[in-house]
Coordinates of C-alpha atoms and ligand atoms in Angstrom, one line a residue:
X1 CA -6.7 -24.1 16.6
X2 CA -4.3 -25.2 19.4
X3 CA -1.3 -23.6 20.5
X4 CA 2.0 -24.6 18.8
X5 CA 5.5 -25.1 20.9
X6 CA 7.8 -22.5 21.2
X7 CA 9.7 -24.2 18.6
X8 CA 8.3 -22.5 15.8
X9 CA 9.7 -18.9 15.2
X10 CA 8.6 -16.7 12.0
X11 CA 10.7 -14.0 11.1
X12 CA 8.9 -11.3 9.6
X13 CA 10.7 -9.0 7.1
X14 CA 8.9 -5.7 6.1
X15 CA 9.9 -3.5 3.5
X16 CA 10.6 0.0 5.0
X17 CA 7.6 2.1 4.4
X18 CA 4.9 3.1 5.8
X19 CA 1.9 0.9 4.3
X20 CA 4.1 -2.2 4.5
X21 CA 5.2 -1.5 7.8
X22 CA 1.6 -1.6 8.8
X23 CA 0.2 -4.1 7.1
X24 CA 3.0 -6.6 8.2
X25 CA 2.1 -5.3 11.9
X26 CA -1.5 -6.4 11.4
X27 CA 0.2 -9.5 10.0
X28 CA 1.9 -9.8 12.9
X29 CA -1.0 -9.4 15.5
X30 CA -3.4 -12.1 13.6
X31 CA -0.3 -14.8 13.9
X32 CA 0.0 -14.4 17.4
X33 CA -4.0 -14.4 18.2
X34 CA -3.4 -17.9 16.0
X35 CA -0.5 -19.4 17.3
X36 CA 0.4 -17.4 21.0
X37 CA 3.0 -19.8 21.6
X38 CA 4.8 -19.1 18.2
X39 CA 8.4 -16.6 18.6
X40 CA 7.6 -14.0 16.5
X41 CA 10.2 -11.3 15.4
X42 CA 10.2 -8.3 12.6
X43 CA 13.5 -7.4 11.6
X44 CA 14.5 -4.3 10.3
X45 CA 16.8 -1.1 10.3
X46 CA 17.3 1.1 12.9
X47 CA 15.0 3.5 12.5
X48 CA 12.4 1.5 11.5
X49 CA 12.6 -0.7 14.5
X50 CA 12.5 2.3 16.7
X51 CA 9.4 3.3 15.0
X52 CA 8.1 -0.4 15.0
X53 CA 9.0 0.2 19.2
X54 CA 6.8 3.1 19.2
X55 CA 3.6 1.2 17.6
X56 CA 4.7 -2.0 20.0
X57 CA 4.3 0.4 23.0
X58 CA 1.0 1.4 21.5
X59 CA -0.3 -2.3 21.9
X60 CA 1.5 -4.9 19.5
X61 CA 3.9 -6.7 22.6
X62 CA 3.7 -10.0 21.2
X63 CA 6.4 -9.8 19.5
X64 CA 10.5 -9.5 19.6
X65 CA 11.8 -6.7 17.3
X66 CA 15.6 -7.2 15.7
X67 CA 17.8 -4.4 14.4
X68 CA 19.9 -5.1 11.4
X69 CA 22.7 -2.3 11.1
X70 CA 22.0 -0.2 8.3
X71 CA 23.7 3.4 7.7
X72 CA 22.3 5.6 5.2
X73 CA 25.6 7.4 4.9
X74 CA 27.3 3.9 3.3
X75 CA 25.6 3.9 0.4
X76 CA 25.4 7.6 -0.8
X77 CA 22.0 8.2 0.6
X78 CA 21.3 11.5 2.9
X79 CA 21.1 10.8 6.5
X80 CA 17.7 9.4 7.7
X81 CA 17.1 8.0 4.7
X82 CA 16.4 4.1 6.2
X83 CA 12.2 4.1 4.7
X84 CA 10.7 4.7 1.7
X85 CA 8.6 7.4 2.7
X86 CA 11.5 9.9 2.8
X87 CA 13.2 8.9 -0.6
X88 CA 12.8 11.0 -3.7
X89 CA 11.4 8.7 -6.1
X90 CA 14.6 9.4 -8.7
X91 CA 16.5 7.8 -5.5
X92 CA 14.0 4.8 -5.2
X93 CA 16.9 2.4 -7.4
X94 CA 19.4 3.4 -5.1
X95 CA 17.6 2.4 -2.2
X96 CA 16.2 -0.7 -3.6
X97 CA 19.9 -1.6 -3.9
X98 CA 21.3 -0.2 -0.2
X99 CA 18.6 -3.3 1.0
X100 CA 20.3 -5.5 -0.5
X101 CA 23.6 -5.2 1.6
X102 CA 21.4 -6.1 5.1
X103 CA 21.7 -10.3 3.3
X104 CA 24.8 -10.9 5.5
X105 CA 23.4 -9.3 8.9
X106 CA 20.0 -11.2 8.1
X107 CA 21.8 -14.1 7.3
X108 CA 24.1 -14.4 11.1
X109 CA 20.1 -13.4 12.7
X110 CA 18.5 -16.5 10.6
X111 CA 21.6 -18.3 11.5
X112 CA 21.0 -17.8 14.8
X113 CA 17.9 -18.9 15.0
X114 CA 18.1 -22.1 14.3
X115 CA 20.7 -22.7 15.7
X116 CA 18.7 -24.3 18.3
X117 CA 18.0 -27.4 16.3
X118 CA 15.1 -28.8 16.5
X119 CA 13.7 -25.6 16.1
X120 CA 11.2 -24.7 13.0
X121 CA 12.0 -21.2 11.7
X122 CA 10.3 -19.6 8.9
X123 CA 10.8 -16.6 7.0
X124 CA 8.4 -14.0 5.6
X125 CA 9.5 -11.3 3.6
X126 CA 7.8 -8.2 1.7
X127 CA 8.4 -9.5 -2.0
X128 CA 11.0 -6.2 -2.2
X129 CA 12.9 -8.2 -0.3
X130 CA 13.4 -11.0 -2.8
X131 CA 16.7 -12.0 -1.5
X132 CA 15.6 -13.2 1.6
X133 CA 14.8 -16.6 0.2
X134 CA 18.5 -17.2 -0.7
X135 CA 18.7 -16.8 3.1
X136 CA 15.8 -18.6 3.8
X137 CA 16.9 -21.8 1.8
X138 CA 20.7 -21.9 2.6
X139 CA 19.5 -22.1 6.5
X140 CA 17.0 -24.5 5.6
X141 CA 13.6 -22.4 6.5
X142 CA 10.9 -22.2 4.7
X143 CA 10.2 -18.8 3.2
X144 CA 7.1 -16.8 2.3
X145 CA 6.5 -13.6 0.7
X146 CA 4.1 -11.3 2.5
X147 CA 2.2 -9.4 -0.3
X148 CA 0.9 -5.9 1.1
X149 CA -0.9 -5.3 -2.4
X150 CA -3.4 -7.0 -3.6
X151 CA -3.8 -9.5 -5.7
X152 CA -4.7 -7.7 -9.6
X153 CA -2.2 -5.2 -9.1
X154 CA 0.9 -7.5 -7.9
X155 CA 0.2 -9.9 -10.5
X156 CA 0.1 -6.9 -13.1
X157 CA 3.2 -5.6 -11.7
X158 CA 4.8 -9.2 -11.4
X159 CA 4.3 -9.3 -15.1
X160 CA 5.8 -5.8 -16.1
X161 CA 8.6 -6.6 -13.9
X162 CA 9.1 -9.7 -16.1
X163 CA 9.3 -8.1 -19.6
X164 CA 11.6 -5.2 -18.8
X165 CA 11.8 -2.5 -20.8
X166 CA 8.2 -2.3 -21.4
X167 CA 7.7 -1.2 -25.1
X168 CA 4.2 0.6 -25.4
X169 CA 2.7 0.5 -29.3
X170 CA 1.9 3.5 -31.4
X171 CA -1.3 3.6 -29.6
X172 CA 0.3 3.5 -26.3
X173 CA -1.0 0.5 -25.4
X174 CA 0.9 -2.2 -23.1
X175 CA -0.2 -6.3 -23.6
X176 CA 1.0 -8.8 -21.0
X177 CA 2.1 -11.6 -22.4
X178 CA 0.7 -13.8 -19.3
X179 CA -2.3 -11.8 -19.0
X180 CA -3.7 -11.3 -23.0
X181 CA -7.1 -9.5 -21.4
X182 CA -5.5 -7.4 -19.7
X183 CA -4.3 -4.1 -21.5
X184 CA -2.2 -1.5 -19.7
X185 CA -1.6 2.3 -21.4
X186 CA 2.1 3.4 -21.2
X187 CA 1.0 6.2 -18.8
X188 CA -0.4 3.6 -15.9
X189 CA 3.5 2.9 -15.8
X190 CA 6.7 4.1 -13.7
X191 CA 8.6 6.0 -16.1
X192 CA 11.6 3.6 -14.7
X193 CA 10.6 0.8 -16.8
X194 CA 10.3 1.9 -20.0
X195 CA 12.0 1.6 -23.2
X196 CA 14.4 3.4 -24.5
X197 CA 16.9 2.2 -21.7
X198 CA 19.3 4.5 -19.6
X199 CA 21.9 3.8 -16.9
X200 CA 19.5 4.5 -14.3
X201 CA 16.9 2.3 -16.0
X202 CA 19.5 -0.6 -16.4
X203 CA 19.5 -0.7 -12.9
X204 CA 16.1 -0.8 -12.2
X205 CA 15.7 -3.5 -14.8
X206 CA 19.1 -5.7 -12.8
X207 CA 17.1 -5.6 -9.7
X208 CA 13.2 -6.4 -10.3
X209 CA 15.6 -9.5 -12.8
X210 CA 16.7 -10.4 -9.4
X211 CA 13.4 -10.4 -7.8
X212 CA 11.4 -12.2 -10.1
X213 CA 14.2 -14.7 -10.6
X214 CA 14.1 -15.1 -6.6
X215 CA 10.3 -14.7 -6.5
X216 CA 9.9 -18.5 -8.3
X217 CA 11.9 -20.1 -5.1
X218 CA 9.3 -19.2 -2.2
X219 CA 6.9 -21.7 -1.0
X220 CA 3.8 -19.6 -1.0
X221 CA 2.5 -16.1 -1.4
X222 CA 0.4 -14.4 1.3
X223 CA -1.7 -11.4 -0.2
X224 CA -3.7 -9.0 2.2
X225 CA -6.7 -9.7 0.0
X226 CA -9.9 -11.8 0.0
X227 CA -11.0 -14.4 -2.1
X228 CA -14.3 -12.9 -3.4
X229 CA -13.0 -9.8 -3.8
X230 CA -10.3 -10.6 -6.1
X231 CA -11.3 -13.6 -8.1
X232 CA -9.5 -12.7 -10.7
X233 CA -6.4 -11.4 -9.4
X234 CA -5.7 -15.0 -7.5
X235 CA -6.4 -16.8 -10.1
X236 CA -3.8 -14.6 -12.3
X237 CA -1.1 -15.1 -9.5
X238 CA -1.8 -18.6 -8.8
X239 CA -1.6 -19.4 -12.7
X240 CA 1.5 -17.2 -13.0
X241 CA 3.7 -18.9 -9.8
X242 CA 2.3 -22.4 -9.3
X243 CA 2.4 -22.3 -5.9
X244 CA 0.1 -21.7 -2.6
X245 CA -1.4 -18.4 -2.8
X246 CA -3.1 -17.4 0.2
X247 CA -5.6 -14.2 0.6
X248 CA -4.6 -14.0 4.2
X249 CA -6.7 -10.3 4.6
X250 CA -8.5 -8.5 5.0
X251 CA -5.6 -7.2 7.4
X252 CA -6.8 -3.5 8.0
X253 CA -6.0 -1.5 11.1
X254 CA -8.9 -0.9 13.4
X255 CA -9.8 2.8 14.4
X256 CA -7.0 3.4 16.9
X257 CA -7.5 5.9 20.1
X258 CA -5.7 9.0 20.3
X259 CA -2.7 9.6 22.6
X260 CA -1.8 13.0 23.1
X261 CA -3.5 16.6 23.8
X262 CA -2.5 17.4 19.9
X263 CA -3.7 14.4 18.9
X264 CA -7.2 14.7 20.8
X265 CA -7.6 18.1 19.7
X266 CA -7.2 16.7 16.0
X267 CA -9.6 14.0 16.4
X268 CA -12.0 15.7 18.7
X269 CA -11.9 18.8 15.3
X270 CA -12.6 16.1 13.4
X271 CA -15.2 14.4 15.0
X272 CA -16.9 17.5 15.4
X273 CA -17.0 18.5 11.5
X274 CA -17.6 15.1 10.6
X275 CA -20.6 14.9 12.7
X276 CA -22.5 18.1 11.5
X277 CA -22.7 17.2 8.5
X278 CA -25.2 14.5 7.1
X279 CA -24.5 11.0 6.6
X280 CA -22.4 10.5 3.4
X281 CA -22.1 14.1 2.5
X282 CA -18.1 14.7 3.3
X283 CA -15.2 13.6 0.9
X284 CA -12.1 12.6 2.3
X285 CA -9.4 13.5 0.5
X286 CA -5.7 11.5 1.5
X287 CA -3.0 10.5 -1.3
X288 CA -1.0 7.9 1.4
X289 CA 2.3 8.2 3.1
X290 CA 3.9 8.3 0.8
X291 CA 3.1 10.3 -2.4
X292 CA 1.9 13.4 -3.5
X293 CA 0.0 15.4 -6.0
X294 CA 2.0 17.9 -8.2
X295 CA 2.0 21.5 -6.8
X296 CA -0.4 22.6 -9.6
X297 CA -2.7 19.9 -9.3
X298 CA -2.7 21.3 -5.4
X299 CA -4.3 24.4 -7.0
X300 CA -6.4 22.7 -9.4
X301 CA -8.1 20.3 -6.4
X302 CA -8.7 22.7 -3.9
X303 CA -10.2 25.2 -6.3
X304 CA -12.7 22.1 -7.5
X305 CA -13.1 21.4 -3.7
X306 CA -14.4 24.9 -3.2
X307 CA -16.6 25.0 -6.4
X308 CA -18.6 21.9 -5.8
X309 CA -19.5 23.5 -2.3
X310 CA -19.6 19.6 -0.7
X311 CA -18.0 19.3 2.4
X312 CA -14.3 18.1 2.3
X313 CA -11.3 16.5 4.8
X314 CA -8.2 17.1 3.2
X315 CA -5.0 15.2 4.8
X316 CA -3.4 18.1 2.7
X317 CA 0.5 17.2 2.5
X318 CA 3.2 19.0 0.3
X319 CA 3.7 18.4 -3.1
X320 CA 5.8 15.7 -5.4
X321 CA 9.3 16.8 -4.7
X322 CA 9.0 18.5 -1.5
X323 CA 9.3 17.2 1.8
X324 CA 6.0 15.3 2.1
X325 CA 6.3 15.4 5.8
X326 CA 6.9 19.2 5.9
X327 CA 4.6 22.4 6.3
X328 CA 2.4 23.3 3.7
X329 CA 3.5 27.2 2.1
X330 CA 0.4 29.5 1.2
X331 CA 1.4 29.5 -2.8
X332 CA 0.8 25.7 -3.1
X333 CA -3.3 26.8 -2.3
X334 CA -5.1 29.5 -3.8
X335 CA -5.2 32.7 -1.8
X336 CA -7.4 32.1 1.7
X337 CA -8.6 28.7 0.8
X338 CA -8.3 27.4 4.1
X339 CA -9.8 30.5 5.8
X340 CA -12.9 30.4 3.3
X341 CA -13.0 26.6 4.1
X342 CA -12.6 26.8 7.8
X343 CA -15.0 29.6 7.7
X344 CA -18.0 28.5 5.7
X345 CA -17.6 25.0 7.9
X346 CA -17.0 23.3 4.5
X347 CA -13.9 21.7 5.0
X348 CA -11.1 20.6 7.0
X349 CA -7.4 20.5 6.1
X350 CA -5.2 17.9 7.9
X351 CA -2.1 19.4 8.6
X352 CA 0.2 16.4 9.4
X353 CA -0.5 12.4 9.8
X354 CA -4.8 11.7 9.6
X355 CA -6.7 9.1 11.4
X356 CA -7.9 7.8 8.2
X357 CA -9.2 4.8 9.6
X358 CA -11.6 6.4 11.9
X359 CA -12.3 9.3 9.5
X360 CA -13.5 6.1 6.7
X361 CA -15.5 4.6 9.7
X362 CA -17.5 7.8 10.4
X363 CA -21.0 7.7 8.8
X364 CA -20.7 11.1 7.2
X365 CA -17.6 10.2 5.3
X366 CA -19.7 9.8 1.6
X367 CA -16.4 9.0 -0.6
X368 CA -12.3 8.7 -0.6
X369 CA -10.5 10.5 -2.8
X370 CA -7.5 8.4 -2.6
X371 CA -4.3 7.4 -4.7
X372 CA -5.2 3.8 -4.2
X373 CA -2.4 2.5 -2.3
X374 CA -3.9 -0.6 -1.1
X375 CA -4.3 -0.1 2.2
X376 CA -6.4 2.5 1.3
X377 CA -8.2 0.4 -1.0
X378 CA -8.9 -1.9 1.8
X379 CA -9.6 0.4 4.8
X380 CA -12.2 2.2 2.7
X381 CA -14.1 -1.1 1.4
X382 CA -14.0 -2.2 4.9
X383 CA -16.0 0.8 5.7
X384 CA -18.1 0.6 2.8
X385 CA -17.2 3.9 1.1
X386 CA -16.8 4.2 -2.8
X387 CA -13.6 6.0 -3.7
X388 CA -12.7 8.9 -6.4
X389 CA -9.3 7.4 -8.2
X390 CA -6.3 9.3 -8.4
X391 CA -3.3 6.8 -8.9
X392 CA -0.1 8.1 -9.0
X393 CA 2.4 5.2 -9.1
X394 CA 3.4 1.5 -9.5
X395 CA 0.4 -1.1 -8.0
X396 CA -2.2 2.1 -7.1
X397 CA -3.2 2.2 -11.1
X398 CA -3.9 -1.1 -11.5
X399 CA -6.2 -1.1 -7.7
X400 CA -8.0 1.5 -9.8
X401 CA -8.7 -0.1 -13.0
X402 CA -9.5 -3.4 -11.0
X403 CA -12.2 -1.4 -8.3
X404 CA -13.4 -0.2 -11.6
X405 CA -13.7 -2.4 -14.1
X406 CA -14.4 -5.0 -12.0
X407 CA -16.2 -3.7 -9.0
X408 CA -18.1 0.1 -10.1
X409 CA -16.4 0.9 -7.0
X410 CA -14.3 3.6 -8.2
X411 CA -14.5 6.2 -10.8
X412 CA -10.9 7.3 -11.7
X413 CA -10.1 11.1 -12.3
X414 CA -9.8 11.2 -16.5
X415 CA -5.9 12.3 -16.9
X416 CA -4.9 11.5 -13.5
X417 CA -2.7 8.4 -15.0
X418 CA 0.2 9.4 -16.1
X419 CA 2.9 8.7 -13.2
X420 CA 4.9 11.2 -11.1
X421 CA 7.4 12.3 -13.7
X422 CA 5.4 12.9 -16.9
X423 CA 5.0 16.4 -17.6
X424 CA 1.8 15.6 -19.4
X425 CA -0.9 14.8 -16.3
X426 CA -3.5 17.1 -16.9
X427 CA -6.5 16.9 -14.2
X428 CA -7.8 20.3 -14.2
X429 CA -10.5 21.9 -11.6
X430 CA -13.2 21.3 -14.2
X431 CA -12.4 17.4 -14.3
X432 CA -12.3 17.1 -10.7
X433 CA -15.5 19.1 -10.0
X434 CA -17.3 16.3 -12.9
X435 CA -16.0 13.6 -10.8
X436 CA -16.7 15.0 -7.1
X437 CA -20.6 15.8 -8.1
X438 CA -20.9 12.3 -9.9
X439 CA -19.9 10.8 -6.5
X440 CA -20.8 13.1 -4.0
X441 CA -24.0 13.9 -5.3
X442 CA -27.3 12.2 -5.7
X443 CA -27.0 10.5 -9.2
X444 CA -27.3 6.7 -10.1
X445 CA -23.8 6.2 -10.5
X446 CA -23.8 7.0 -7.2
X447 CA -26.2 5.3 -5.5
X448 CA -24.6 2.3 -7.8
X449 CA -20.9 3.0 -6.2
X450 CA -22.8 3.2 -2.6
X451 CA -24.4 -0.1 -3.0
X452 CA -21.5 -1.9 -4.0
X453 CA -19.5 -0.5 -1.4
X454 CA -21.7 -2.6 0.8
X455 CA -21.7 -5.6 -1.0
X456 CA -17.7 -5.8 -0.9
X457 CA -18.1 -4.9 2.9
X458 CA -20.1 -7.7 4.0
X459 CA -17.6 -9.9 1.8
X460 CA -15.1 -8.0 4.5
X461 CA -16.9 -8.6 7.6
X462 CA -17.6 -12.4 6.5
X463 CA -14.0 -13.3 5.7
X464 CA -12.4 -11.1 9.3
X465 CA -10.4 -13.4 11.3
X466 CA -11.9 -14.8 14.1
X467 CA -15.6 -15.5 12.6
X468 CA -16.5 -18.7 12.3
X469 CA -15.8 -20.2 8.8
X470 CA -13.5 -16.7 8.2
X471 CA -11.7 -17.2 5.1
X472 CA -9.1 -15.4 6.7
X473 CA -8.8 -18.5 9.3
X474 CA -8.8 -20.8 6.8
X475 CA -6.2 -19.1 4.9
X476 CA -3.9 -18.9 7.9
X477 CA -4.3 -22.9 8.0
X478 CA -3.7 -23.2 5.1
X479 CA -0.2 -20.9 6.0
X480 CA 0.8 -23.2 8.9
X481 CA 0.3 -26.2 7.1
X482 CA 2.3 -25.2 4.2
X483 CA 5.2 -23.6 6.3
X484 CA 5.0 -26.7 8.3
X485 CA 4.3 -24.6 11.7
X486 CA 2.0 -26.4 14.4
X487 CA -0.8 -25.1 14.4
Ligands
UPG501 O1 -2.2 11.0 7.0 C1 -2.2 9.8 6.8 C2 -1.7 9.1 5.7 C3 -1.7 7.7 5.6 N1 -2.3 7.0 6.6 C4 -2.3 5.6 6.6 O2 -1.2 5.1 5.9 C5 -1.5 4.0 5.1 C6 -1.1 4.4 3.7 O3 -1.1 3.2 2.9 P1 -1.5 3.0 1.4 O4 -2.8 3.5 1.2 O5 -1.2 1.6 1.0 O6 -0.5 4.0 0.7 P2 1.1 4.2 0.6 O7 1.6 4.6 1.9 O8 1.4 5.0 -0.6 O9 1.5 2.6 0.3 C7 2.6 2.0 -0.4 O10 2.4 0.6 -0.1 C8 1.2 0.0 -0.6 C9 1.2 -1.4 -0.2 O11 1.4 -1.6 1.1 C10 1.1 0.2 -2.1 O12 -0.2 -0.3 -2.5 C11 1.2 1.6 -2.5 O13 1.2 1.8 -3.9 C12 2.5 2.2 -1.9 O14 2.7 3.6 -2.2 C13 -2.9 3.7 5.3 O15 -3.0 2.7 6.3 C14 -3.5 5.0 5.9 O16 -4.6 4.8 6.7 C15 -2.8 7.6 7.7 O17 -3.4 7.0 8.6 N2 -2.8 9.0 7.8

């Protein structure tokens, strides 16, 4: 691939939060390995930007970072509140909505731009972010979206999003209209989109009406996926928008290096449980950035943690409606758990953010119990490790039921799949202990979920940018050609 002029800028638009942050970072990094003469810049708020400065000083300095003015404060929302990793999922409409005042700042940056001329500016937005194609085609760029879900789950989601409000049958059973083989259950649904309408609903509904009606106008969709792992997916997505769809990934961060004392000391605590104990035998226990288990299913897992006896690392976080970020209080765990744990050298609670990447790439880590936020999904097939399913929200059901049903990948947690605020979740310590010993023990479902793991690794490793014949480099062609970039 040659170097293009500096007459091609991309404008890359996360969505404020965590995963998308990332996964447009990786984004990022592969563009500018493909086209180093290309001015790349992510835009966002304040804060964001600040922390995007933080991960740039880490490493990421090929590219320019813009700050589009954004204060909490304006639109009702508690100070700080500028990603989705803070919000209260009751508040998730009214921050959906608070983005979509940043169109006439985006707008004078895009203007800006190309103001140049003969300069070729394209857009690439997270799909949340559906308004930035007005922007993009009233400046005359062309516009992607930058999918950081896969491909199954956005194409599941893209339908719901379609039909709003989503009327279950008696049997609780949800048919897509696009999608007849594929059947949903009313509790593998945000709460937000079902029938019988309220105000709050309403909204919900006016704003993914926008999206989708916005999400027709792009000129290709870019999904951090690959093309053998999600067949079906891309050929849902592709049949659904009629456009190029491009599995761009897999975009996963690599195991980064610590950078503090505090941070050495957690990896070096780490390191040193992981390694004394044999290969596959730990479970690694993370539900993202930016969810949480309820505080009784707290008690429920770390009780089934301690009665299976495996070892465990628990990126232990507070519960649904607490401050995820905060400390954890000795009520949400049963009475010196962590001192048994700690003392018996059978597992190891993460207090604060976890190295997840490097603890999947360990060879002791045997399984992930994980939410199934994708880039989870994806940084835990890249290592190869099989994963316990505990979805909690929006796309992370549907990564389940497709690693599933599809792959044998995953064994979901019976009852965990009702969403955040239904009362009537029930995983108890019996369930999880069935589901820990199927994985973490030596039965054939197992060594089945093991073996596949593998197999969708090496589909990994073959379609990485860089190798020669990488789907991944071919999809990024593919990318230039249609945004008309040089590449
Ligand atoms: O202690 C922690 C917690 C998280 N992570 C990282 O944070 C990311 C979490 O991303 P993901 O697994 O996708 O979960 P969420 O943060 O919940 O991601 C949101 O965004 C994803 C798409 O980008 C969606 O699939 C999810 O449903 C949505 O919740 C991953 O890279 C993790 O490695 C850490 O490194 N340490």
């Amino acid at each position: 691939m040659t170097a293009a002029t500096s007459k091609n800028v991309v404008v890359l638009f996360p969505f404020p939060g965590h995963g998308h942050l990332a996964a447009f970072l990786s984004f990022a990094g592969v563009l500018h390995r493909a086209l180093p003469d290309v001015a790349i810049t992510l835009v966002s708020t304040p804060r964001n930007v600040a922390s995007l400065r933080r991960a740039t000083s880490a490493g990421h300095d090929s590219f320019l970072l813009h700050e589009l003015p954004f204060v909490p404060a304006d639109h009702g929302l508690p100070a700080g509140w500028e990603s989705s990793d803070g919000v209260p999922h009751n508040r998730f409409p009214d921050f959906l909505e608070a983005l979509e005042v940043l169109q006439p700042a985006f707008d004078d940056f895009v203007a800006g731009a190309t103001a140049a001329g003969d300069v070729a500016v394209c857009v690439v937005s997270d799909p949340f972010l559906a308004w930035t194609v007005t922007v993009a085609r009233r400046r005359g760029c062309a516009h992607a979206f930058f999918v950081s879900c896969g491909a199954f789950g956005s194409a599941v989601v893209h339908s719901l999003w379609s039909h709003l409000p989503i009327r279950p049958d008696e049997a609780g059973r949800i048919l897509l209209p696009e999608y007849p083989d594929v059947v949903i259950h009313r509790s593998q649904v945000s709460s937000n989109v079902l029938h019988p309408p309220t105000a709050v609903k309403h909204r919900v509904e006016a704003f993914f009406g926008r999206q989708i009606q916005l999400g027709y106008k792009t000129d290709a969709l870019l999904i951090n996926t690959v093309e053998e792992f999600e067949p079906t997916g891309l050929a849902m997505l592709r049949r659904t928008f009629r456009l190029p769809v491009i599995p761009i990934g897999p975009l996963v961060r690599a195991s980064t290096k610590t950078t503090s004392p505090e941070t050495d000391a957690t990896a070096g605590a780490i390191t040193s449980f992981l390694d004394s104990h044999p290969p596959s035998s730990v479970l690694y226990v993370s539900f993202g950035s930016q969810f949480s288990i309820q505080a009784e299913h707290m008690a429920e897992l770390a009780a089934a943690l301690e009665a299976t006896g495996r070892p465990f690392v628990w990126a232990v976080k507070p519960p649904d409606g607490h401050n995820i970020n905060g400390e954890i209080q000795p009520k949400w765990l049963p009475d010196g758990f962590e001192e048994r744990v700690t003392a018996t050298k059978k597992g190891l609670l993460l207090h604060g953010w976890a190295p997840q990447v490097g603890i999947l790439a360990h060879h002791s880590t045997g399984a992930f119990l994980s939410h199934c936020g994708w880039n989870s999904v994806l940084e835990s097939m890249t290592h190869g490790v099989p994963i316990i399913g505990w979805p909690l929200a929006g796309d992370q059901y549907y990564n389940a039921k497709m690693l599933d049903e599809e792959w044998g990948v995953c064994l979901r947690v019976e009852g965990a799949r009702g969403d955040m605020d239904m009362s009537a979740i029930i995983v108890d310590k019996a369930t999880l202990v069935a589901v820990v010993e199927t994985v973490m023990s030596p039965t054939a479902k197992a060594a089945e979920m093991r073996q596949r793991a593998r197999a969708i690794k090496e589909i990994m490793e073959a379609a990485r940018e860089g190798g020669h014949g990488s789907s991944a480099n071919q999809a990024l062609e593919e990318f230039f050609k249609t945004m008309k970039l040089n590449g």
